[in-house]
mmCIF file of C-alpha atoms in Angstrom:
data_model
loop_
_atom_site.group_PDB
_atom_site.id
_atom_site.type_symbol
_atom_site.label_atom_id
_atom_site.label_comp_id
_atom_site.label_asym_id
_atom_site.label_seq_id
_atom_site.Cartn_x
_atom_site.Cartn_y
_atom_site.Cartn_z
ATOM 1 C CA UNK A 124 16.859 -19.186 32.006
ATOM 2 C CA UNK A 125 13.497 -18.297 30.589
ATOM 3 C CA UNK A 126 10.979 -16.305 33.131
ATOM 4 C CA UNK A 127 7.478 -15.561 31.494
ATOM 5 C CA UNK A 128 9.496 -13.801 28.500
ATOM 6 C CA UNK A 129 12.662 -12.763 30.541
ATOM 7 C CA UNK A 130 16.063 -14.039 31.029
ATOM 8 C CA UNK A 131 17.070 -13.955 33.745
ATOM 9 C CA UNK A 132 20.799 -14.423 34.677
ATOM 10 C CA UNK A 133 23.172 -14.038 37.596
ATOM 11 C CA UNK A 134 25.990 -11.817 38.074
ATOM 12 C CA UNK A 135 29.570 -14.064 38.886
ATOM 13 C CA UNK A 136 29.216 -12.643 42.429
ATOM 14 C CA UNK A 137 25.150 -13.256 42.766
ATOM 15 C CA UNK A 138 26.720 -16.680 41.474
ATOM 16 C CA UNK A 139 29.390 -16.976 44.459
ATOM 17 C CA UNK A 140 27.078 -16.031 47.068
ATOM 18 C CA UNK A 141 24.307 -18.762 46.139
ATOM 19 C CA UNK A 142 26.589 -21.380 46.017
ATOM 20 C CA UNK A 143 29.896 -20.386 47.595
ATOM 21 C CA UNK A 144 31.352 -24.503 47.620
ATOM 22 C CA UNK A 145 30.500 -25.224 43.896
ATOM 23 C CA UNK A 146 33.322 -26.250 41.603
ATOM 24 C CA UNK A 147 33.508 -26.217 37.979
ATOM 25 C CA UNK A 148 34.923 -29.476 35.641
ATOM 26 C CA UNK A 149 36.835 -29.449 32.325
ATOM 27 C CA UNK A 150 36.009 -32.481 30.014
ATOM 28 C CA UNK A 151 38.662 -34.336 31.385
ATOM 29 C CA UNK A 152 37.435 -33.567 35.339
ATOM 30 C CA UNK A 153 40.010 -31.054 35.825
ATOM 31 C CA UNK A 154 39.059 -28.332 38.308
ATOM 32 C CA UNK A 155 38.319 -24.760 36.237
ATOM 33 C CA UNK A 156 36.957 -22.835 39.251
ATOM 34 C CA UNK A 157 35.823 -23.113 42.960
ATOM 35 C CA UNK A 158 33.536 -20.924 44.725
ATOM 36 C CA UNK A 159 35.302 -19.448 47.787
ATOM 37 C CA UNK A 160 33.847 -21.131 50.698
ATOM 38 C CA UNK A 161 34.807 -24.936 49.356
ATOM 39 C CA UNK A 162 38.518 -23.267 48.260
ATOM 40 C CA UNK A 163 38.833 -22.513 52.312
ATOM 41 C CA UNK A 164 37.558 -25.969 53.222
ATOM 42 C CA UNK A 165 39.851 -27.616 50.288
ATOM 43 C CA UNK A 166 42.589 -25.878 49.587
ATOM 44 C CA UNK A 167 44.060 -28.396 47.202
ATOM 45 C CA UNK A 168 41.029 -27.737 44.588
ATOM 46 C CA UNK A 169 42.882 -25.113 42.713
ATOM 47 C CA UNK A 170 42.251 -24.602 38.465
ATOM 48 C CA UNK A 171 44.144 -27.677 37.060
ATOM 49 C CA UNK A 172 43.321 -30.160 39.731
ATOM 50 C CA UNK A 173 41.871 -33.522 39.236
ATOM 51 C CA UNK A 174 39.325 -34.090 40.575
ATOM 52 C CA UNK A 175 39.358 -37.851 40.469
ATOM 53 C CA UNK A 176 42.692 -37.796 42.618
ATOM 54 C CA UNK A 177 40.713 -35.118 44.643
ATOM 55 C CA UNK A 178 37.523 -37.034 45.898
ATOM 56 C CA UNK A 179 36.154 -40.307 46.193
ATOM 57 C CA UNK A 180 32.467 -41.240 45.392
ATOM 58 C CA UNK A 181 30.291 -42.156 47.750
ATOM 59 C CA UNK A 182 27.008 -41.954 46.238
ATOM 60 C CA UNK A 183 26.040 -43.104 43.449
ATOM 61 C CA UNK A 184 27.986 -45.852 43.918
ATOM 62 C CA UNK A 185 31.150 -45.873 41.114
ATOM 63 C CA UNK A 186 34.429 -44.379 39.838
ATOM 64 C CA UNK A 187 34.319 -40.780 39.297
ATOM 65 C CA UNK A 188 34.230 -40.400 35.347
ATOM 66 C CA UNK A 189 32.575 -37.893 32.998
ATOM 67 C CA UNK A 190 30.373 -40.801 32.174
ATOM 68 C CA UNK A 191 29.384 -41.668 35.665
ATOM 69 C CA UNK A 192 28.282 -38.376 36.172
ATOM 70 C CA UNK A 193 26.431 -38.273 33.499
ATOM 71 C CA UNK A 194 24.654 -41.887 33.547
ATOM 72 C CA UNK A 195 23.952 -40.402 36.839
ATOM 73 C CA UNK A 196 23.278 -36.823 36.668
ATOM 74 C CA UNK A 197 19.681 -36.578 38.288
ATOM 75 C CA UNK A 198 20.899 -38.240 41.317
ATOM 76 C CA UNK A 199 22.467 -37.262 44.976
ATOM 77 C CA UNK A 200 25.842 -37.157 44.892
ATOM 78 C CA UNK A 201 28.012 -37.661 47.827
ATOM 79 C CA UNK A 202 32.014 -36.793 47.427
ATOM 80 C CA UNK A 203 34.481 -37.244 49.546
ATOM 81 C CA UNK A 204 37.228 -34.600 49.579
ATOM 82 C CA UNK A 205 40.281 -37.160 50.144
ATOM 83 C CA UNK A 206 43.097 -35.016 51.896
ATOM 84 C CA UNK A 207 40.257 -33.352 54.298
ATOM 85 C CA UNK A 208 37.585 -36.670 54.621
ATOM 86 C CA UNK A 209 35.306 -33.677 54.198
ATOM 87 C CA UNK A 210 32.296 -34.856 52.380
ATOM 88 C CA UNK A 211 30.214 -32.932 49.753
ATOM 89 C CA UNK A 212 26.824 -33.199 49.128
ATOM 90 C CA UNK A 213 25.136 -32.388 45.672
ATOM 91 C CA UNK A 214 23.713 -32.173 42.097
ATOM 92 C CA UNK A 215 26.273 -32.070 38.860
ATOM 93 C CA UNK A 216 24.588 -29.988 36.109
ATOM 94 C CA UNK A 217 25.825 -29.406 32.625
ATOM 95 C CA UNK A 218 25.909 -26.035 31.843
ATOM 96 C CA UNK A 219 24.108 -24.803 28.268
ATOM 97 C CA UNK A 220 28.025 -25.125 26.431
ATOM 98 C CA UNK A 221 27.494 -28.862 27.368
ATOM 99 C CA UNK A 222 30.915 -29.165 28.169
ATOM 100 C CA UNK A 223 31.955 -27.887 31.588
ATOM 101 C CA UNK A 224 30.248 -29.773 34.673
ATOM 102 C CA UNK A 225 28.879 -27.927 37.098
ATOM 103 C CA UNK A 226 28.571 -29.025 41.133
ATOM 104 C CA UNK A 227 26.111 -27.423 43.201
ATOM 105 C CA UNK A 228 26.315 -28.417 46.452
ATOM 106 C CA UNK A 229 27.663 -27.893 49.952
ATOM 107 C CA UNK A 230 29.226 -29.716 52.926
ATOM 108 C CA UNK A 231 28.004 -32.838 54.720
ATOM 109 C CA UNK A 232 28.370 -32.349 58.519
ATOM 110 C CA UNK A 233 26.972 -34.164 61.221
ATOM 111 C CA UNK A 234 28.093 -31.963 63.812
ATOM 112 C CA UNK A 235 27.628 -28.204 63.962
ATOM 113 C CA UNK A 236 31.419 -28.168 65.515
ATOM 114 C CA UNK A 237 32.338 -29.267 62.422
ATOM 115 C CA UNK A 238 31.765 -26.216 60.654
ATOM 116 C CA UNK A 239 34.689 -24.366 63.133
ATOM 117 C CA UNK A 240 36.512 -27.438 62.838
ATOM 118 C CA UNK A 241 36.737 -26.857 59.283
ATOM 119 C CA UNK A 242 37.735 -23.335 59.174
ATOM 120 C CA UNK A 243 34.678 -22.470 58.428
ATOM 121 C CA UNK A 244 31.586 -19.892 59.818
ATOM 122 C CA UNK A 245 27.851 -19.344 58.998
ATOM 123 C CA UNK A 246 28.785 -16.686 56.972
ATOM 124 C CA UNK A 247 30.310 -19.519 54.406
ATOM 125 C CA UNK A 248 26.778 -20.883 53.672
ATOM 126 C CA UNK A 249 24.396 -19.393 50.872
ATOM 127 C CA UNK A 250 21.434 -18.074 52.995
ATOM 128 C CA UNK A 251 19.237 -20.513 51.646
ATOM 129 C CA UNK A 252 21.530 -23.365 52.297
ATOM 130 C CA UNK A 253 19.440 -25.699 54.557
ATOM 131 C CA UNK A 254 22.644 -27.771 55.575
ATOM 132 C CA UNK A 255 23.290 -25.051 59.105
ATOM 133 C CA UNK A 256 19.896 -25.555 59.669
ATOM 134 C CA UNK A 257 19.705 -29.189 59.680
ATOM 135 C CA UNK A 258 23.121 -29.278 61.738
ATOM 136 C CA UNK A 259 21.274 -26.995 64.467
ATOM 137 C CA UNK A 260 18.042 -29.272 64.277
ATOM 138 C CA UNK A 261 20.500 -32.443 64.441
ATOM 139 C CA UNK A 262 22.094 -30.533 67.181
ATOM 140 C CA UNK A 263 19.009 -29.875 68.983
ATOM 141 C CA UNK A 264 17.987 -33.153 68.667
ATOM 142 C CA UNK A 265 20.976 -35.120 70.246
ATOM 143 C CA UNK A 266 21.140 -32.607 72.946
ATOM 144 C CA UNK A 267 17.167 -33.828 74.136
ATOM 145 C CA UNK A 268 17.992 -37.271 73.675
ATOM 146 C CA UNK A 269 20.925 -36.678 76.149
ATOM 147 C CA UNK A 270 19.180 -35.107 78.221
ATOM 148 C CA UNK A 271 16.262 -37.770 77.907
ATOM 149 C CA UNK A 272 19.037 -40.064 79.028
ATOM 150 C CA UNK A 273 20.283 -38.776 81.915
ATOM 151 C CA UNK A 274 16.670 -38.027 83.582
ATOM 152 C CA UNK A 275 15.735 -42.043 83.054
ATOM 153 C CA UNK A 276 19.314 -42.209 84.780
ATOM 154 C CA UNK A 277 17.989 -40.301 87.202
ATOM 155 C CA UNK A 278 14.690 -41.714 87.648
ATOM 156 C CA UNK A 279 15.857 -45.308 87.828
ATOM 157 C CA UNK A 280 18.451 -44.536 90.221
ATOM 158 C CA UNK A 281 15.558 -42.456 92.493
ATOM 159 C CA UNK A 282 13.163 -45.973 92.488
#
């Protein structure tokens, strides 16, 4: 990467800690590499997996395929993991050899008890991650709305 007249470059454990549940595809989608948070979460993604007997697409809409990816590679993607139902959300991007496929990405929950659920802690997410901080605003969200609930209960019950 080109900045102003300087490459700039990450180390493989600057790498790991900005995106600790990436993985890493062969030309036939076998798994090369996982980052260590997603290897906690799916265990089963070890080098020489398939991926296409590891998750199911959910968005874009299709068979996961080195072509599909690629038809589709400026869009969301949405994975499913299938042993765990954990779901992955994403960006593939080819990296400059043009061969392996890179995912960038990081879980899908809807529920911050999700993350404990899943053997997982805050730690596990990159810093700049927005996913804990959408679960927490989520969070705080359904928590109003309960309460919203109960105090119409409440008020309809005190008329």
């Amino acid at each position: 990467m080109q900045f102003k007249g300087h490459r700039i470059g990450l180390t493989p454990e600057q790498f790991e800690a900005a995106f600790p549940f990436h993985f890493v595809l062969d030309r036939e989608l076998k798994i090369l590499q996982t980052g260590a948070s997603l290897g906690r979460v799916c265990p089963d993604l070890a080098p020489g997996a398939d991926a296409r007997k590891a998750f199911r697409a959910v968005l874009p809409d299709g068979d996961l395929s080195r072509e599909w990816i690629q038809e589709n590679h400026r869009s969301f993607f949405l994975l499913e993991h299938l042993s765990t139902g954990v779901k992955l959300r994403g960006e593939f991007i080819r990296t400059a050899e043009a061969e392996p496929l890179l995912f960038l990405g990081s879980p899908w929950f809807t529920n911050a008890s999700e993350i404990v659920s899943n053997g997982l802690c805050l730690e596990d997410f990159a810093i700049h991650d927005s996913a804990v901080d959408l679960l927490h605003a989520h969070e705080a969200s359904r928590v109003a709305l309960t309460d919203a609930k109960k105090l119409a209960e409440m008020l309809t019950v005190q008329r």
